[in-house]
Coordinates of N, CA, C and O in Angstrom, one line a residue:
M1 N 17.5 -1.5 4.9 CA 16.1 -1.8 5.0 C 15.4 -0.8 4.1 O 15.1 0.3 4.4
T2 N 15.1 -1.3 2.9 CA 14.4 -0.4 1.9 C 13.1 -1.1 1.6 O 12.9 -2.2 1.8
S3 N 12.2 -0.2 1.0 CA 10.9 -0.7 0.7 C 10.5 -0.2 -0.6 O 10.6 1.0 -0.9
Q4 N 10.1 -1.0 -1.5 CA 9.7 -0.6 -2.9 C 8.2 -0.6 -2.9 O 7.5 -1.7 -2.9
P5 N 7.5 0.5 -3.0 CA 6.1 0.6 -3.2 C 5.7 0.2 -4.6 O 6.5 0.3 -5.5
P6 N 4.5 -0.3 -4.8 CA 4.1 -0.6 -6.2 C 3.8 0.7 -6.9 O 3.6 1.7 -6.3
R7 N 3.8 0.6 -8.2 CA 3.4 1.8 -9.0 C 2.0 2.3 -8.5 O 1.1 1.5 -8.3
S8 N 1.8 3.6 -8.4 CA 0.6 4.1 -7.8 C -0.1 5.1 -8.7 O 0.5 5.7 -9.6
P9 N -1.4 5.2 -8.6 CA -2.1 6.3 -9.3 C -1.7 7.6 -8.6 O -1.2 7.7 -7.5
D10 N -2.1 8.7 -9.3 CA -1.8 10.0 -8.8 C -2.5 10.2 -7.5 O -3.6 9.8 -7.3
G11 N -1.8 10.9 -6.6 CA -2.3 11.2 -5.3 C -2.1 10.1 -4.2 O -2.5 10.3 -3.1
E12 N -1.5 9.0 -4.6 CA -1.2 7.9 -3.6 C -0.2 8.4 -2.6 O 0.7 9.2 -2.9
T13 N -0.4 8.0 -1.3 CA 0.6 8.4 -0.3 C 1.2 7.2 0.4 O 0.5 6.2 0.6
F14 N 2.5 7.3 0.6 CA 3.3 6.2 1.3 C 3.9 6.7 2.5 O 4.3 7.9 2.6
S15 N 4.1 5.9 3.5 CA 4.7 6.3 4.8 C 5.7 5.3 5.2 O 5.6 4.1 4.9
A16 N 6.8 5.8 5.8 CA 7.9 4.9 6.3 C 8.6 5.7 7.4 O 9.3 6.7 7.1
L17 N 8.5 5.2 8.6 CA 9.4 5.6 9.7 C 9.5 7.1 9.9 O 10.6 7.7 9.8
G18 N 8.4 7.8 10.0 CA 8.4 9.2 10.2 C 8.4 10.1 9.0 O 8.5 11.3 9.1
L19 N 8.2 9.5 7.8 CA 8.2 10.2 6.6 C 7.0 9.8 5.8 O 6.7 8.6 5.6
R20 N 6.2 10.8 5.3 CA 5.1 10.5 4.4 C 5.4 11.2 3.1 O 5.8 12.3 3.0
V21 N 5.1 10.4 2.0 CA 5.4 10.9 0.6 C 4.1 10.8 -0.2 O 3.6 9.7 -0.3
E22 N 3.7 11.9 -0.8 CA 2.5 11.8 -1.7 C 3.1 11.9 -3.1 O 3.9 12.8 -3.4
V23 N 2.6 11.0 -4.0 CA 3.0 11.0 -5.4 C 1.9 11.7 -6.2 O 0.8 11.4 -6.2
I24 N 2.4 12.8 -6.9 CA 1.5 13.6 -7.7 C 2.0 13.5 -9.2 O 3.2 13.8 -9.4
R25 N 1.2 13.1 -10.1 CA 1.6 13.0 -11.5 C 0.7 13.9 -12.4 O -0.3 13.4 -12.9
P26 N 1.0 15.2 -12.5 CA 0.2 16.1 -13.4 C 0.3 15.7 -14.8 O -0.6 16.1 -15.6
S27 N 1.4 15.0 -15.2 CA 1.5 14.6 -16.6 C 2.4 13.4 -16.7 O 3.0 13.0 -15.6
T28 N 2.5 12.8 -17.8 CA 3.4 11.6 -17.9 C 4.9 11.9 -17.8 O 5.7 11.0 -17.5
R29 N 5.2 13.2 -18.0 CA 6.6 13.6 -17.9 C 7.0 14.3 -16.6 O 8.2 14.7 -16.5
L30 N 6.0 14.5 -15.7 CA 6.3 15.2 -14.5 C 5.8 14.4 -13.3 O 4.6 14.0 -13.3
T31 N 6.6 14.1 -12.3 CA 6.2 13.5 -11.1 C 6.6 14.5 -10.0 O 7.8 15.0 -10.0
V32 N 5.7 14.7 -9.0 CA 6.1 15.5 -7.8 C 6.0 14.5 -6.6 O 4.9 13.8 -6.5
L33 N 7.0 14.5 -5.8 CA 7.0 13.7 -4.6 C 7.0 14.7 -3.4 O 8.0 15.4 -3.2
R34 N 5.8 14.9 -2.8 CA 5.7 15.8 -1.7 C 5.9 15.1 -0.4 O 5.2 14.2 0.0
C35 N 7.0 15.5 0.3 CA 7.4 14.9 1.5 C 7.0 15.7 2.8 O 7.1 16.9 2.8
V36 N 6.6 14.9 3.8 CA 6.3 15.5 5.1 C 6.9 14.7 6.2 O 6.8 13.4 6.2
G37 N 7.6 15.3 7.1 CA 8.1 14.6 8.3 C 9.6 14.8 8.3 O 10.1 15.9 8.2
E38 N 10.3 13.7 8.6 CA 11.8 13.8 8.8 C 12.4 12.8 7.8 O 11.9 11.7 7.6
I39 N 13.6 13.1 7.3 CA 14.4 12.2 6.4 C 15.7 12.0 7.1 O 16.5 13.0 7.3
D40 N 16.0 10.8 7.5 CA 17.2 10.5 8.2 C 17.9 9.3 7.7 O 17.6 8.8 6.6
L41 N 18.9 8.8 8.5 CA 19.7 7.6 8.1 C 18.8 6.4 7.9 O 19.1 5.5 7.1
I42 N 17.7 6.3 8.7 CA 16.8 5.1 8.6 C 15.9 5.1 7.4 O 15.8 4.1 6.7
N43 N 15.2 6.2 7.2 CA 14.2 6.2 6.1 C 14.7 6.9 4.8 O 14.1 6.8 3.8
G44 N 15.9 7.4 4.8 CA 16.5 8.0 3.6 C 16.6 6.9 2.5 O 16.3 7.2 1.3
P45 N 17.1 5.7 2.7 CA 17.1 4.7 1.7 C 15.7 4.4 1.1 O 15.6 4.1 -0.1
V46 N 14.7 4.4 1.9 CA 13.3 4.2 1.5 C 12.9 5.3 0.5 O 12.4 5.1 -0.6
L47 N 13.2 6.6 0.9 CA 12.9 7.7 0.0 C 13.7 7.5 -1.3 O 13.1 7.8 -2.4
R48 N 14.9 7.2 -1.3 CA 15.7 7.0 -2.5 C 15.1 5.9 -3.4 O 15.0 6.2 -4.6
D49 N 14.6 4.8 -2.8 CA 13.9 3.8 -3.6 C 12.6 4.4 -4.3 O 12.3 4.1 -5.4
W50 N 11.9 5.2 -3.5 CA 10.7 5.7 -4.0 C 10.9 6.7 -5.1 O 10.2 6.7 -6.1
I51 N 12.0 7.5 -5.0 CA 12.3 8.5 -6.1 C 12.6 7.7 -7.3 O 12.1 8.0 -8.4
D52 N 13.4 6.6 -7.2 CA 13.8 5.8 -8.4 C 12.6 5.2 -9.0 O 12.4 5.1 -10.2
E53 N 11.6 4.7 -8.2 CA 10.4 4.0 -8.6 C 9.5 4.9 -9.4 O 8.9 4.6 -10.4
F54 N 9.4 6.2 -8.9 CA 8.3 7.1 -9.5 C 8.9 8.1 -10.4 O 8.2 9.0 -10.9
A55 N 10.2 8.2 -10.6 CA 10.8 9.2 -11.4 C 10.3 9.3 -12.8 O 10.0 8.3 -13.4
A56 N 10.2 10.5 -13.3 CA 9.8 10.8 -14.7 C 10.9 11.6 -15.3 O 11.9 11.8 -14.7
S57 N 10.7 12.1 -16.5 CA 11.7 12.9 -17.1 C 12.0 14.2 -16.3 O 13.1 14.7 -16.3
R58 N 11.0 14.7 -15.6 CA 11.1 15.8 -14.6 C 10.5 15.3 -13.3 O 9.3 15.0 -13.3
T59 N 11.3 15.2 -12.3 CA 10.8 14.8 -11.0 C 11.1 16.0 -10.0 O 12.3 16.5 -10.0
V60 N 10.1 16.4 -9.3 CA 10.3 17.5 -8.3 C 10.1 16.8 -6.9 O 9.1 16.2 -6.7
L61 N 11.1 17.0 -6.1 CA 11.1 16.5 -4.7 C 10.8 17.7 -3.8 O 11.6 18.6 -3.6
D62 N 9.5 17.8 -3.4 CA 9.1 18.9 -2.5 C 9.4 18.6 -1.1 O 8.7 17.8 -0.5
L63 N 10.3 19.3 -0.5 CA 10.7 19.1 0.9 C 10.3 20.2 1.8 O 10.7 20.3 2.9
T64 N 9.3 21.0 1.3 CA 8.8 22.1 2.1 C 8.1 21.7 3.4 O 8.1 22.4 4.4
G65 N 7.7 20.4 3.4 CA 7.0 19.9 4.6 C 8.0 19.0 5.5 O 7.5 18.4 6.4
V66 N 9.2 19.0 5.2 CA 10.2 18.3 5.9 C 10.8 19.2 7.0 O 11.3 20.3 6.7
R67 N 10.8 18.7 8.2 CA 11.4 19.5 9.3 C 12.8 19.1 9.7 O 13.4 19.8 10.5
F68 N 13.3 17.9 9.2 CA 14.6 17.5 9.5 C 15.1 16.7 8.3 O 14.4 15.9 7.8
L69 N 16.4 17.0 7.9 CA 17.0 16.3 6.8 C 18.4 16.0 7.3 O 19.2 16.9 7.6
G70 N 18.7 14.7 7.5 CA 20.1 14.3 7.9 C 21.1 14.5 6.8 O 20.8 14.4 5.6
L71 N 22.3 14.6 7.2 CA 23.4 14.8 6.2 C 23.6 13.7 5.3 O 23.7 13.8 4.1
S72 N 23.5 12.4 5.8 CA 23.6 11.3 4.9 C 22.5 11.2 3.9 O 22.7 10.8 2.8
A73 N 21.3 11.6 4.3 CA 20.1 11.6 3.4 C 20.3 12.7 2.3 O 20.0 12.4 1.2
A74 N 20.9 13.8 2.7 CA 21.1 14.9 1.7 C 22.2 14.4 0.7 O 22.0 14.6 -0.5
R75 N 23.2 13.7 1.2 CA 24.2 13.2 0.2 C 23.6 12.1 -0.7 O 23.9 12.0 -1.9
D76 N 22.7 11.3 -0.1 CA 21.9 10.3 -0.9 C 21.2 11.0 -2.1 O 21.1 10.5 -3.2
L77 N 20.5 12.1 -1.8 CA 19.8 12.9 -2.8 C 20.7 13.4 -3.9 O 20.3 13.4 -5.1
C78 N 21.9 13.8 -3.6 CA 22.9 14.1 -4.6 C 23.2 13.0 -5.5 O 23.3 13.1 -6.7
R79 N 23.4 11.8 -4.9 CA 23.6 10.6 -5.7 C 22.4 10.2 -6.6 O 22.6 9.9 -7.8
V80 N 21.2 10.3 -6.0 CA 20.0 10.1 -6.8 C 19.9 11.0 -8.0 O 19.6 10.6 -9.1
Q81 N 20.2 12.3 -7.8 CA 20.1 13.3 -8.8 C 21.1 12.9 -9.9 O 20.8 13.0 -11.1
A82 N 22.3 12.6 -9.5 CA 23.4 12.2 -10.5 C 22.9 11.0 -11.3 O 23.1 10.9 -12.5
D83 N 22.4 10.0 -10.6 CA 21.9 8.8 -11.3 C 20.8 9.1 -12.3 O 20.8 8.6 -13.5
L84 N 19.9 9.9 -11.9 CA 18.8 10.3 -12.9 C 19.3 11.1 -14.0 O 18.9 10.9 -15.2
R85 N 20.2 12.0 -13.8 CA 20.8 12.7 -14.9 C 21.5 11.8 -15.9 O 21.5 12.0 -17.1
A86 N 22.2 10.8 -15.4 CA 22.9 9.8 -16.2 C 22.0 9.1 -17.2 O 22.4 8.7 -18.3
R87 N 20.7 8.9 -16.8 CA 19.8 8.3 -17.6 C 18.9 9.3 -18.4 O 17.9 8.9 -19.0
G88 N 19.2 10.6 -18.3 CA 18.5 11.6 -19.1 C 17.3 12.2 -18.4 O 16.6 12.9 -19.1
D89 N 17.2 12.0 -17.1 CA 16.1 12.6 -16.4 C 16.6 13.7 -15.4 O 17.8 13.8 -15.2
N90 N 15.7 14.4 -14.9 CA 16.1 15.5 -14.0 C 15.3 15.4 -12.7 O 14.1 15.1 -12.7
L91 N 16.0 15.8 -11.6 CA 15.5 15.8 -10.3 C 15.7 17.3 -9.8 O 16.8 17.8 -9.8
Y92 N 14.6 17.9 -9.4 CA 14.7 19.3 -8.8 C 14.2 19.2 -7.4 O 13.2 18.5 -7.1
V93 N 14.9 19.8 -6.5 CA 14.5 19.8 -5.1 C 14.0 21.2 -4.7 O 14.6 22.2 -5.0
V94 N 12.8 21.2 -4.0 CA 12.2 22.4 -3.5 C 12.3 22.3 -2.0 O 11.8 21.4 -1.4
A95 N 12.8 23.4 -1.5 CA 12.9 23.5 0.0 C 12.7 25.0 0.4 O 13.0 25.9 -0.4
S96 N 12.1 25.2 1.5 CA 11.8 26.6 2.0 C 13.1 27.3 2.0 O 14.1 26.8 2.5
P97 N 13.1 28.6 1.5 CA 14.4 29.3 1.4 C 15.0 29.7 2.7 O 16.2 29.8 2.8
D98 N 14.3 29.7 3.8 CA 14.8 30.1 5.0 C 14.9 29.0 6.1 O 15.1 29.2 7.2
G99 N 14.7 27.7 5.6 CA 14.7 26.6 6.6 C 16.0 25.9 6.7 O 16.9 26.0 5.9
A100 N 16.0 25.0 7.8 CA 17.2 24.2 8.0 C 17.5 23.2 6.9 O 18.6 22.9 6.6
V101 N 16.4 22.7 6.3 CA 16.6 21.7 5.2 C 17.3 22.3 4.1 O 18.3 21.8 3.5
R102 N 17.0 23.5 3.7 CA 17.7 24.2 2.6 C 19.1 24.5 3.0 O 20.0 24.4 2.1
R103 N 19.4 24.8 4.2 CA 20.8 25.1 4.6 C 21.6 23.8 4.5 O 22.7 23.8 4.0
I104 N 21.0 22.7 4.9 CA 21.8 21.4 4.8 C 22.0 21.1 3.3 O 23.1 20.7 2.9
L105 N 21.0 21.3 2.4 CA 21.2 21.0 1.0 C 22.2 22.0 0.4 O 23.0 21.6 -0.5
T106 N 22.3 23.2 0.9 CA 23.2 24.2 0.3 C 24.7 23.8 0.8 O 25.6 23.8 0.0
V107 N 24.8 23.3 2.0 CA 26.1 22.9 2.5 C 26.6 21.7 1.7 O 27.8 21.6 1.3
V108 N 25.7 20.7 1.5 CA 26.1 19.5 0.7 C 26.5 19.9 -0.7 O 27.4 19.3 -1.3
G109 N 25.7 20.8 -1.3 CA 25.9 21.2 -2.7 C 25.6 20.1 -3.7 O 25.3 19.0 -3.3
G110 N 25.7 20.5 -4.9 CA 25.5 19.5 -6.0 C 24.1 19.3 -6.5 O 23.9 18.7 -7.5
L111 N 23.1 19.8 -5.7 CA 21.7 19.6 -6.1 C 21.2 20.8 -6.8 O 21.6 21.9 -6.5
T112 N 20.2 20.6 -7.7 CA 19.5 21.7 -8.3 C 18.4 22.1 -7.4 O 17.4 21.4 -7.3
L113 N 18.5 23.2 -6.7 CA 17.5 23.7 -5.7 C 16.6 24.7 -6.4 O 17.1 25.6 -7.1
L114 N 15.4 24.6 -6.2 CA 14.4 25.6 -6.6 C 13.7 26.3 -5.5 O 13.6 25.7 -4.4
A115 N 13.3 27.5 -5.7 CA 12.5 28.2 -4.7 C 11.1 27.6 -4.8 O 10.7 27.1 -5.8
P116 N 10.4 27.6 -3.6 CA 9.0 27.0 -3.7 C 8.2 27.8 -4.7 O 8.3 29.0 -4.9
R117 N 7.3 27.1 -5.3 CA 6.4 27.6 -6.3 C 5.0 27.4 -5.9 O 4.7 26.3 -5.3
P118 N 4.1 28.3 -6.3 CA 2.7 28.1 -5.9 C 2.0 26.9 -6.6 O 1.0 26.4 -6.0
R119 N 2.4 26.5 -7.7 CA 1.7 25.4 -8.5 C 2.8 24.5 -9.0 O 3.8 24.9 -9.4
V120 N 2.4 23.2 -9.1 CA 3.3 22.2 -9.6 C 3.6 22.5 -11.1 O 4.7 22.3 -11.6
A121 N 2.6 23.0 -11.8 CA 2.8 23.3 -13.2 C 3.9 24.3 -13.5 O 4.4 24.4 -14.6
D122 N 4.3 25.0 -12.4 CA 5.4 26.0 -12.6 C 6.8 25.4 -12.5 O 7.8 26.1 -12.6
A123 N 6.9 24.1 -12.4 CA 8.2 23.4 -12.3 C 8.8 23.6 -13.7 O 8.2 23.8 -14.7
P124 N 10.2 23.6 -13.7 CA 10.9 23.9 -15.0 C 10.6 22.8 -16.0 O 10.3 21.7 -15.7
R125 N 10.5 23.2 -17.3 CA 10.3 22.3 -18.4 C 11.7 21.7 -18.7 O 12.7 22.2 -18.5
P126 N 11.6 20.4 -19.3 CA 12.9 19.8 -19.7 C 13.6 20.7 -20.7 O 13.1 21.3 -21.6
G127 N 14.9 20.8 -20.5 CA 15.8 21.6 -21.3 C 15.8 23.0 -21.0 O 16.7 23.8 -21.5
S128 N 15.0 23.5 -20.1 CA 15.0 24.9 -19.7 C 15.9 25.0 -18.5 O 16.2 24.1 -17.7
A129 N 16.5 26.2 -18.3 CA 17.3 26.5 -17.2 C 16.5 26.6 -15.9 O 15.5 27.4 -15.9
P130 N 16.7 25.9 -14.9 CA 15.9 26.0 -13.7 C 16.2 27.3 -13.0 O 17.3 27.9 -13.1
D131 N 15.2 27.8 -12.3 CA 15.3 29.0 -11.5 C 15.6 28.5 -10.1 O 14.7 28.1 -9.4
P132 N 16.9 28.6 -9.7 CA 17.2 28.0 -8.4 C 16.7 28.8 -7.2 O 16.9 28.4 -6.1
G133 N 16.2 30.0 -7.4 CA 15.8 30.8 -6.3 C 17.0 31.4 -5.5 O 18.1 31.3 -6.0
P134 N 16.7 32.0 -4.4 CA 17.8 32.7 -3.7 C 18.8 31.7 -3.1 O 18.4 30.7 -2.6
A135 N 20.1 32.0 -3.3 CA 21.1 31.2 -2.7 C 21.4 31.7 -1.3 O 21.2 32.9 -1.0
A136 N 21.9 30.8 -0.4 CA 22.3 31.3 0.9 C 23.5 32.2 0.8 O 24.3 32.0 -0.1
P137 N 23.6 33.2 1.6 CA 24.8 34.1 1.5 C 26.1 33.3 1.6 O 26.2 32.4 2.4
G138 N 27.0 33.7 0.7 CA 28.3 33.1 0.7 C 28.4 31.8 0.1 O 29.4 31.1 0.2
T139 N 27.4 31.3 -0.6 CA 27.4 30.1 -1.3 C 27.3 30.3 -2.8 O 26.9 31.3 -3.3
T140 N 27.7 29.3 -3.5 CA 27.5 29.3 -5.0 C 26.6 28.2 -5.4 O 26.5 27.2 -4.7
R141 N 26.0 28.3 -6.5 CA 25.1 27.3 -7.0 C 25.9 26.4 -8.0 O 26.8 26.9 -8.7
P142 N 25.6 25.1 -8.0 CA 26.3 24.2 -8.9 C 25.8 24.6 -10.4 O 24.7 25.1 -10.5
P143 N 26.6 24.3 -11.4 CA 26.2 24.6 -12.7 C 25.0 23.8 -13.1 O 24.8 22.7 -12.7
G144 N 24.1 24.5 -13.8 CA 22.8 23.9 -14.1 C 22.6 22.8 -15.0 O 21.7 22.2 -15.1

């Protein structure tokens, strides 16, 4: 059960089954998807479709407003990131450093995780090494 939203102007918000996503496009090469709510087995495929629809050369998935992330949805995000890399684009995931969402993402591994930043413009530039922020104790970061 997936849903493809139409291309939207900057600031458009979409909702599906307990998840709200705001699309922010500060430039033609950067898209930020700010998520609020829960991402689970039911709405994870919808988010995956939205990421694919709105992806730019740099896409930042802001999960700081997400209070629950299911394991299958976290694995889906890893696949989405791999698919975007294969076509030459980048997906960066922002999650609160001390939250449950970040812990799930760290356990799943394979994602480029960033520390929260005060401004969208601070997202990494294409070709630059991302600043993954603090890693959870006892974990390693995937190569960048």
